[in-house]
């Protein structure tokens, strides 16, 4: 479909370049090295980081921010390592994801991926305990992803029943796992949890709203 | 040997899904005569899920500051923790204003930028050294290995400590302990395992992990060796799920490099957590002579 030049946002590239990680966007000269080495592009038809960069430079703000492909980047850094222009594509994608999340929070966009929910649940667990708590993360993420507690638990069981049992039998998670009677089953908490709270409140997305 | 004491950052999976990596790391360093002092009350590095770099820097400033108080460089067995520690260390060293800002948030984030951050592979090969390790070997680990490095050992350039396309540190250790590197696996060494998408796009993650497992199997490997707990969760922990979902049979043992090295150093398999890997490792144990 042709680009509607009158709908382009000439300021979009500046918006990205003022976001941490997005600074080097304008150095791209469209060589496609990022896409040729991308392991996702090998599996998902049409996935094209070069195109996302060019659309960003042109100012196709809505198309870029609502593109579900932003959320299947692995941050594996292959593109960043190979880019001859040091665009830091993996970091640019991160900057785009954060802008998209803010747009969604402002009610201007609907993100077509459960990944922001997962990242938020992870950060929430981290803020609460100071360490990753696998089971707590799954219990928080699945209900949000599925839209209800019951549906969430069913989906979690479908994905993780066998895995959980395997980890339990190997003594990694569950009542007898992890070198202590309840490791993995209960959260491992750090003493200075208050510092985690301060970090997220001062620097995280919550801090920005203040 | 230029190193005898290090601060140890185990990372969150060390308490659950990658406990065998934690056990084998501690056992190997003990045998090599390097004392590990666990970073007291360490917190999560932010993994791949905390995307805002400033939050990552703050989270890691706390861990770095704790090690700095002991005047010890930090070592971690996890590639993602290493990436976050190292990039935070670099950012904090270079940016006085950032350090001041973090100090203002909490005194525990007061880091002066005086220590180094290292991945275990880097410490084994470049600090302790192959000669020193060689002098302590007790057994030959006669296995054919597909050395899988994943993302953060050779990438991104500013934190990498090995080649981005053909890393060799793990290969060197495997050859040192009597193992053989399988041919035709090199091009998979650094292709992402799919781990970061496991919870949100499991279908893509399974396809990616399966490729690595298939290539290792076709190359005739007895096992895959790793240096990252997320790769471990994907290739070992989820292997049976991948087999079921994609209707394939793989049966490929996956071990941490610290487990293989531990076997060569004559450490008891149980102390290396070799009974905790999801895919059975008994066949590997039979190849240690």
Coordinates of C-alpha atoms in Angstrom, one line a residue:
Chain A
X1 CA 0.0 0.0 0.0
X2 CA 1.3 3.4 -0.9
X3 CA 2.6 5.6 1.9
X4 CA 0.3 8.6 2.7
X5 CA 2.9 11.3 3.0
X6 CA 0.5 13.7 4.6
X7 CA 0.1 11.2 7.5
X8 CA 3.8 10.9 8.3
X9 CA 5.1 12.2 11.6
X10 CA 8.4 14.0 10.9
X11 CA 9.2 14.1 14.6
X12 CA 8.9 10.3 15.2
X13 CA 12.6 9.7 14.5
X14 CA 13.5 12.3 17.1
X15 CA 11.1 10.8 19.6
X16 CA 12.9 7.4 19.2
X17 CA 16.3 9.0 19.3
X18 CA 15.6 10.7 22.6
X19 CA 14.6 7.3 24.1
X20 CA 17.5 5.3 25.7
X21 CA 18.8 2.9 23.1
X22 CA 17.3 4.7 20.1
X23 CA 20.0 7.3 19.7
X24 CA 21.7 5.8 16.7
X25 CA 18.6 5.2 14.6
X26 CA 19.4 7.8 11.9
X27 CA 22.7 6.1 11.0
X28 CA 20.9 3.3 9.2
X29 CA 21.6 3.1 5.4
X30 CA 19.3 0.2 4.8
X31 CA 21.8 -2.5 3.9
X32 CA 19.6 -5.3 5.4
X33 CA 22.5 -7.0 7.3
X34 CA 20.2 -7.0 10.4
X35 CA 17.5 -8.9 8.6
X36 CA 19.8 -11.3 6.8
X37 CA 21.2 -12.5 10.2
X38 CA 18.0 -12.4 12.2
X39 CA 17.0 -15.8 13.5
X40 CA 13.4 -14.7 13.8
X41 CA 13.3 -13.6 10.1
X42 CA 14.4 -17.2 9.3
X43 CA 11.3 -18.6 11.0
X44 CA 8.5 -15.9 10.7
X45 CA 7.6 -14.9 7.2
X46 CA 7.7 -11.2 6.6
X47 CA 9.6 -10.3 9.8
X48 CA 12.0 -7.5 8.8
X49 CA 13.9 -5.3 11.2
X50 CA 15.3 -3.2 8.4
X51 CA 11.8 -2.3 7.3
X52 CA 10.8 -1.3 10.9
X53 CA 13.9 1.0 11.0
X54 CA 13.0 2.6 7.6
X55 CA 9.4 3.0 8.5
X56 CA 10.5 4.7 11.8
X57 CA 12.8 7.1 9.9
X58 CA 10.0 8.0 7.5
X59 CA 7.7 8.8 10.4
X60 CA 5.1 6.0 10.0
X61 CA 4.5 6.2 13.8
X62 CA 1.1 4.4 14.1
X63 CA 2.2 1.5 11.7
X64 CA 5.4 1.0 13.6
X65 CA 4.1 1.2 17.2
X66 CA 1.2 -1.1 16.5
X67 CA 3.3 -3.7 14.6
X68 CA 3.1 -7.0 16.6
X69 CA 6.6 -7.8 15.2
X70 CA 8.1 -5.5 17.7
X71 CA 7.3 -8.0 20.4
X72 CA 8.9 -11.1 18.9
X73 CA 12.4 -9.7 18.8
X74 CA 14.6 -11.9 21.0
X75 CA 17.1 -9.2 21.9
X76 CA 19.7 -11.8 20.8
X77 CA 21.9 -8.9 19.5
X78 CA 22.9 -10.5 16.3
X79 CA 21.7 -7.5 14.3
X80 CA 23.5 -5.1 16.7
X81 CA 26.8 -7.1 16.4
X82 CA 26.7 -7.1 12.6
X83 CA 25.4 -3.6 11.8
X84 CA 28.1 -1.7 9.8
X85 CA 26.5 1.6 11.0
X86 CA 26.3 0.7 14.7
X87 CA 22.6 1.4 14.7
X88 CA 22.1 -0.9 17.8
X89 CA 18.9 -2.3 16.3
X90 CA 18.1 -4.5 19.3
X91 CA 18.2 -1.4 21.5
X92 CA 16.1 0.6 19.0
X93 CA 13.5 -2.2 19.1
X94 CA 13.5 -1.8 22.9
X95 CA 13.0 1.9 22.6
X96 CA 10.1 1.3 20.3
X97 CA 8.5 -1.2 22.7
X98 CA 8.7 1.3 25.5
X99 CA 7.1 4.1 23.5
X100 CA 4.4 1.6 22.4
X101 CA 3.8 0.7 26.0
X102 CA 3.4 4.3 27.0
X103 CA 0.9 4.8 24.1
X104 CA -1.1 1.9 25.3
X105 CA -1.2 3.1 28.9
X106 CA -2.4 6.5 27.5
X107 CA -5.2 4.6 25.8
X108 CA -4.0 5.5 22.3
X109 CA -3.0 2.0 21.1
X110 CA -3.7 -1.6 21.7
X111 CA -0.6 -3.9 21.7
X112 CA -1.3 -7.2 19.9
X113 CA 1.1 -9.3 22.1
X114 CA 1.1 -10.7 25.6
X115 CA 4.8 -9.7 26.1
X116 CA 4.2 -6.4 27.9
X117 CA 2.1 -8.3 30.4
X118 CA 4.9 -10.8 30.9
X119 CA 7.6 -8.1 31.3
X120 CA 5.4 -6.2 33.7
X121 CA 4.6 -9.3 35.8
X122 CA 8.4 -10.0 35.9
X123 CA 9.2 -6.5 37.0
X124 CA 6.4 -6.7 39.6
X125 CA 7.9 -9.9 41.1
X126 CA 11.3 -8.3 41.1
X127 CA 10.0 -5.2 42.8
X128 CA 8.3 -7.3 45.4
X129 CA 11.0 -9.9 46.2
X130 CA 14.2 -8.7 44.7
X131 CA 14.7 -11.9 42.8
X132 CA 12.8 -13.9 40.1
X133 CA 10.2 -16.2 41.5
X134 CA 9.2 -18.5 38.7
X135 CA 5.9 -19.7 40.1
X136 CA 4.8 -16.3 41.2
X137 CA 5.6 -14.9 37.8
X138 CA 3.5 -17.6 36.1
X139 CA 0.6 -17.1 38.5
X140 CA 0.6 -13.4 37.8
X141 CA 1.1 -13.5 34.1
X142 CA -1.2 -16.3 32.9
X143 CA -4.5 -14.8 34.3
X144 CA -3.6 -11.4 32.8
X145 CA -2.8 -13.0 29.5
X146 CA -6.0 -15.1 29.4
X147 CA -8.3 -12.5 30.9
X148 CA -9.5 -14.5 33.9
X149 CA -8.0 -16.4 36.8
X150 CA -9.6 -19.8 35.8
X151 CA -8.6 -19.5 32.1
X152 CA -5.2 -18.4 33.2
X153 CA -4.7 -21.4 35.5
X154 CA -5.9 -23.8 32.8
X155 CA -3.5 -22.3 30.2
X156 CA -0.7 -22.4 32.7
X157 CA -1.4 -26.1 33.5
X158 CA -1.4 -26.8 29.7
X159 CA 2.0 -25.2 29.2
X160 CA 3.7 -26.0 32.4
X161 CA 2.2 -29.2 34.0
X162 CA 4.8 -31.5 32.5
X163 CA 7.7 -29.1 32.9
X164 CA 6.8 -28.4 36.6
X165 CA 6.6 -32.1 37.3
X166 CA 9.9 -32.7 35.7
X167 CA 11.5 -29.9 37.7
X168 CA 9.9 -31.3 40.9
X169 CA 11.1 -34.8 40.2
X170 CA 14.7 -33.5 39.7
X171 CA 14.5 -31.7 43.0
X172 CA 14.7 -28.2 41.4
X173 CA 11.4 -26.8 42.3
X174 CA 8.7 -27.8 44.8
X175 CA 8.6 -29.0 48.4
X176 CA 11.9 -30.9 48.3
X177 CA 13.7 -28.8 45.6
X178 CA 16.4 -26.3 45.4
X179 CA 18.6 -27.4 48.3
X180 CA 16.0 -26.2 50.9
X181 CA 12.7 -27.7 51.8
X182 CA 10.6 -25.2 49.9
X183 CA 12.9 -23.5 47.3
X184 CA 11.2 -22.8 44.1
X185 CA 7.8 -23.3 45.7
X186 CA 8.1 -20.1 47.8
X187 CA 9.7 -16.9 46.7
X188 CA 13.3 -16.3 47.6
X189 CA 13.3 -12.8 49.1
X190 CA 16.1 -10.4 49.6
X191 CA 16.5 -8.4 52.8
X192 CA 16.7 -5.0 51.2
X193 CA 13.4 -5.2 49.3
X194 CA 12.7 -1.5 50.0
X195 CA 15.6 -0.7 47.6
X196 CA 13.9 -2.5 44.8
X197 CA 10.8 -0.6 45.4
X198 CA 12.7 2.7 45.4
X199 CA 14.5 1.8 42.1
X200 CA 11.2 1.1 40.3
X201 CA 9.4 4.0 41.7
X202 CA 12.2 6.5 41.0
X203 CA 13.3 5.2 37.6
X204 CA 10.6 2.9 36.2
X205 CA 7.6 3.8 34.2
X206 CA 5.8 4.7 37.4
X207 CA 8.4 7.3 38.1
X208 CA 7.9 9.0 34.7
X209 CA 4.2 9.6 35.4
X210 CA 5.0 11.6 38.5
Chain B
X1 CA 47.4 -18.1 38.4
X2 CA 46.4 -14.5 38.8
X3 CA 43.2 -14.9 40.7
X4 CA 42.5 -16.6 44.1
X5 CA 39.3 -14.9 45.4
X6 CA 36.2 -13.6 43.6
X7 CA 32.8 -12.3 44.4
X8 CA 30.2 -14.8 43.1
X9 CA 26.9 -13.7 41.6
X10 CA 24.8 -16.9 41.2
X11 CA 21.7 -15.3 39.5
X12 CA 18.1 -16.3 40.1
X13 CA 18.0 -19.6 38.3
X14 CA 20.7 -20.9 40.6
X15 CA 18.1 -21.4 43.2
X16 CA 15.7 -23.5 41.1
X17 CA 15.9 -24.4 37.4
X18 CA 19.7 -24.2 37.0
X19 CA 20.7 -25.4 40.4
X20 CA 23.1 -27.9 38.8
X21 CA 25.0 -25.0 37.2
X22 CA 25.3 -23.3 40.6
X23 CA 26.5 -26.5 42.3
X24 CA 29.0 -27.3 39.6
X25 CA 30.4 -23.7 39.5
X26 CA 31.0 -23.8 43.2
X27 CA 32.6 -27.2 43.1
X28 CA 34.9 -26.4 40.2
X29 CA 36.2 -23.2 41.7
X30 CA 36.8 -24.9 45.0
X31 CA 38.8 -27.6 43.2
X32 CA 40.7 -25.0 41.3
X33 CA 41.6 -23.2 44.5
X34 CA 39.7 -20.0 43.8
X35 CA 37.6 -18.9 46.7
X36 CA 34.1 -17.6 45.8
X37 CA 32.4 -15.2 48.1
X38 CA 28.7 -15.0 47.3
X39 CA 27.5 -11.4 46.9
X40 CA 25.5 -10.9 50.1
X41 CA 21.8 -10.5 49.6
X42 CA 22.2 -10.1 45.9
X43 CA 19.2 -9.0 43.8
X44 CA 18.1 -10.0 40.2
X45 CA 20.0 -8.3 37.4
X46 CA 16.8 -7.5 35.5
X47 CA 17.3 -10.3 33.0
X48 CA 15.8 -9.5 29.5
X49 CA 12.5 -8.4 31.0
X50 CA 13.6 -5.1 32.4
X51 CA 14.1 -3.1 29.2
X52 CA 14.7 0.4 30.6
X53 CA 18.5 0.7 30.8
X54 CA 18.4 3.1 33.7
X55 CA 16.5 0.5 35.9
X56 CA 19.0 -2.2 34.8
X57 CA 22.0 0.1 35.8
X58 CA 20.4 0.7 39.2
X59 CA 19.6 -2.9 39.9
X60 CA 23.2 -3.9 39.1
X61 CA 24.8 -1.0 40.9
X62 CA 23.6 -2.5 44.2
X63 CA 25.2 -5.9 43.4
X64 CA 28.4 -4.2 42.2
X65 CA 28.6 -2.0 45.3
X66 CA 28.3 -5.0 47.6
X67 CA 31.2 -6.7 45.8
X68 CA 33.2 -3.5 45.7
X69 CA 33.0 -3.2 49.5
X70 CA 34.8 -6.5 49.6
X71 CA 37.2 -5.2 47.0
X72 CA 36.5 -8.3 44.8
X73 CA 35.9 -8.7 41.1
X74 CA 32.5 -10.3 40.3
X75 CA 32.1 -13.6 38.4
X76 CA 28.8 -15.1 37.3
X77 CA 28.0 -18.4 35.4
X78 CA 25.0 -16.8 33.7
X79 CA 25.4 -15.1 30.3
X80 CA 22.4 -12.7 30.8
X81 CA 23.5 -11.7 34.3
X82 CA 27.0 -11.1 32.9
X83 CA 25.6 -8.9 30.1
X84 CA 23.6 -6.8 32.6
X85 CA 26.5 -6.6 35.2
X86 CA 29.1 -5.7 32.5
X87 CA 27.0 -3.1 30.7
X88 CA 26.0 -1.5 34.0
X89 CA 29.6 -1.5 35.1
X90 CA 30.6 0.3 31.9
X91 CA 27.8 2.8 32.1
X92 CA 28.4 3.6 35.8
X93 CA 32.2 4.0 35.3
X94 CA 31.7 6.4 32.4
X95 CA 28.9 8.5 33.9
X96 CA 29.5 10.4 37.1
X97 CA 26.0 12.0 37.0
X98 CA 24.4 8.6 36.8
X99 CA 26.3 7.4 39.9
X100 CA 25.3 10.6 41.7
X101 CA 21.7 10.1 40.8
X102 CA 21.7 6.5 42.0
X103 CA 23.4 7.4 45.2
X104 CA 20.5 9.8 45.8
X105 CA 18.0 7.0 45.4
X106 CA 19.5 4.8 48.0
X107 CA 22.9 4.6 49.7
X108 CA 23.2 0.9 48.8
X109 CA 23.5 2.0 45.1
X110 CA 26.7 3.9 45.8
X111 CA 29.1 2.3 43.5
X112 CA 32.5 3.8 42.6
X113 CA 33.4 1.7 39.5
X114 CA 36.5 0.0 40.8
X115 CA 35.8 -3.7 40.2
X116 CA 35.6 -5.9 37.1
X117 CA 32.7 -8.1 36.0
X118 CA 33.5 -11.5 34.5
X119 CA 31.8 -14.6 33.0
X120 CA 33.0 -17.9 34.3
X121 CA 34.3 -19.0 30.9
X122 CA 36.4 -15.9 30.7
X123 CA 37.9 -16.6 34.2
X124 CA 38.6 -20.2 33.4
X125 CA 40.4 -19.6 30.1
X126 CA 41.9 -16.1 30.4
X127 CA 42.5 -15.6 34.2
X128 CA 43.1 -19.0 35.7
X129 CA 44.4 -20.3 32.4
X130 CA 44.5 -23.7 30.5
X131 CA 47.9 -24.7 31.9
X132 CA 46.8 -24.2 35.5
X133 CA 43.6 -26.2 34.9
X134 CA 45.5 -28.8 33.0
X135 CA 47.7 -29.5 36.0
X136 CA 44.7 -30.3 38.1
X137 CA 42.9 -32.7 35.7
X138 CA 42.3 -36.2 37.1
X139 CA 40.1 -37.7 34.4
X140 CA 39.5 -37.8 30.6
X141 CA 36.0 -36.7 29.6
X142 CA 35.9 -38.7 26.3
X143 CA 32.7 -37.1 24.9
X144 CA 31.7 -35.7 21.6
X145 CA 30.4 -32.2 22.4
X146 CA 28.3 -29.6 20.5
X147 CA 29.5 -26.4 22.2
X148 CA 26.5 -24.0 22.3
X149 CA 27.4 -20.4 23.3
X150 CA 24.1 -18.6 22.8
X151 CA 23.8 -14.8 22.7
X152 CA 25.8 -12.8 25.3
X153 CA 29.2 -14.3 25.1
X154 CA 30.2 -12.9 21.7
X155 CA 27.5 -10.2 21.5
X156 CA 26.9 -7.2 21.8
X157 CA 30.4 -5.9 20.9
X158 CA 30.9 -3.7 24.0
X159 CA 30.4 -6.5 26.5
X160 CA 31.6 -9.5 24.4
X161 CA 34.6 -11.5 25.5
X162 CA 34.7 -14.0 22.6
X163 CA 34.3 -14.0 18.8
X164 CA 30.7 -13.1 17.7
X165 CA 30.5 -15.7 14.9
X166 CA 32.8 -18.4 16.0
X167 CA 33.5 -18.3 19.8
X168 CA 36.2 -20.7 21.0
X169 CA 36.6 -20.4 24.8
X170 CA 34.3 -23.4 25.6
X171 CA 35.9 -25.4 22.7
X172 CA 39.3 -24.9 24.3
X173 CA 38.1 -26.3 27.6
X174 CA 36.4 -29.2 26.0
X175 CA 39.6 -30.2 24.1
X176 CA 41.7 -29.7 27.2
X177 CA 39.6 -32.2 29.1
X178 CA 39.8 -34.9 26.4
X179 CA 36.5 -34.2 24.6
X180 CA 36.0 -33.8 20.9
X181 CA 34.2 -30.9 19.2
X182 CA 31.7 -32.3 16.7
X183 CA 32.1 -31.0 13.1
X184 CA 29.2 -29.1 11.4
X185 CA 27.9 -27.5 14.6
X186 CA 29.9 -24.2 14.4
X187 CA 27.2 -22.3 12.6
X188 CA 24.7 -23.0 15.4
X189 CA 27.1 -21.9 18.2
X190 CA 25.6 -18.5 18.6
X191 CA 22.1 -18.7 17.2
X192 CA 19.6 -17.8 19.9
X193 CA 17.8 -20.7 21.6
X194 CA 14.5 -18.9 21.6
X195 CA 14.4 -18.7 25.4
X196 CA 13.2 -15.1 25.7
X197 CA 10.0 -16.0 23.8
X198 CA 9.2 -19.1 25.8
X199 CA 6.3 -17.6 27.8
X200 CA 4.9 -15.3 25.1
X201 CA 5.5 -17.1 21.7
X202 CA 6.3 -20.7 22.7
X203 CA 5.7 -21.8 19.1
X204 CA 8.6 -19.7 17.8
X205 CA 10.8 -20.6 20.8
X206 CA 10.2 -24.3 20.3
X207 CA 11.2 -24.1 16.6
X208 CA 14.4 -22.3 17.4
X209 CA 15.4 -24.7 20.2
X210 CA 14.6 -27.7 18.0
X211 CA 17.0 -26.5 15.3
X212 CA 19.9 -26.4 17.7
X213 CA 19.0 -29.8 19.1
X214 CA 18.6 -31.3 15.6
X215 CA 21.9 -29.9 14.4
X216 CA 23.7 -31.2 17.4
X217 CA 22.1 -34.6 17.0
X218 CA 22.9 -34.8 13.3
X219 CA 26.5 -33.8 14.0
X220 CA 26.8 -36.9 16.2
X221 CA 27.1 -35.1 19.5
X222 CA 26.9 -37.1 22.8
X223 CA 25.8 -33.9 24.5
X224 CA 25.4 -30.2 24.1
X225 CA 27.4 -28.0 26.5
X226 CA 26.2 -24.6 27.7
X227 CA 27.0 -21.5 29.7
X228 CA 23.6 -19.9 30.3
X229 CA 20.7 -21.1 32.4
X230 CA 18.0 -19.8 30.0
X231 CA 19.6 -21.9 27.2
X232 CA 19.5 -24.7 29.8
X233 CA 15.9 -24.3 30.6
X234 CA 15.0 -24.2 26.8
X235 CA 17.3 -27.0 25.5
X236 CA 17.3 -29.3 28.5
X237 CA 14.3 -28.4 30.7
X238 CA 11.8 -28.0 27.8
X239 CA 13.3 -30.7 25.5
X240 CA 10.6 -33.3 26.4
X241 CA 7.9 -30.6 25.7
X242 CA 9.5 -29.8 22.4
X243 CA 9.5 -33.5 21.5
X244 CA 5.9 -33.8 22.4
X245 CA 4.7 -30.6 20.7
X246 CA 6.6 -31.1 17.4
X247 CA 6.2 -34.9 17.4
X248 CA 9.9 -35.7 17.2
X249 CA 12.4 -37.8 19.2
X250 CA 15.6 -36.0 20.3
X251 CA 17.0 -37.4 23.5
X252 CA 20.0 -35.1 23.6
X253 CA 21.8 -34.7 27.0
X254 CA 22.5 -31.0 27.8
X255 CA 25.1 -30.2 30.4
X256 CA 26.7 -27.0 31.7
X257 CA 30.4 -26.5 30.8
X258 CA 31.1 -26.4 34.6
X259 CA 29.7 -29.9 34.9
X260 CA 32.0 -31.3 32.2
X261 CA 35.0 -29.5 33.6
X262 CA 34.1 -30.8 37.1
X263 CA 34.0 -34.4 35.8
X264 CA 37.5 -33.9 34.4
X265 CA 38.7 -32.5 37.8
X266 CA 37.5 -35.7 39.4
X267 CA 34.6 -34.2 41.2
X268 CA 31.7 -36.6 42.2
X269 CA 28.9 -36.4 39.6
X270 CA 26.3 -35.8 42.3
X271 CA 28.2 -32.8 43.6
X272 CA 28.0 -31.4 40.1
X273 CA 24.3 -31.9 40.1
X274 CA 24.5 -34.3 37.1
X275 CA 21.4 -36.1 38.5
X276 CA 19.4 -32.8 38.1
X277 CA 19.6 -32.2 34.3
X278 CA 16.2 -33.0 32.8
X279 CA 17.6 -35.2 30.0
X280 CA 19.4 -38.2 31.6
X281 CA 23.2 -37.8 31.7
X282 CA 24.2 -41.4 32.7
X283 CA 25.6 -42.1 29.2
X284 CA 28.0 -39.1 29.6
X285 CA 29.2 -40.4 33.0
X286 CA 30.1 -43.7 31.3
X287 CA 32.5 -41.8 29.0
X288 CA 34.6 -40.4 31.8
X289 CA 37.8 -42.5 32.2

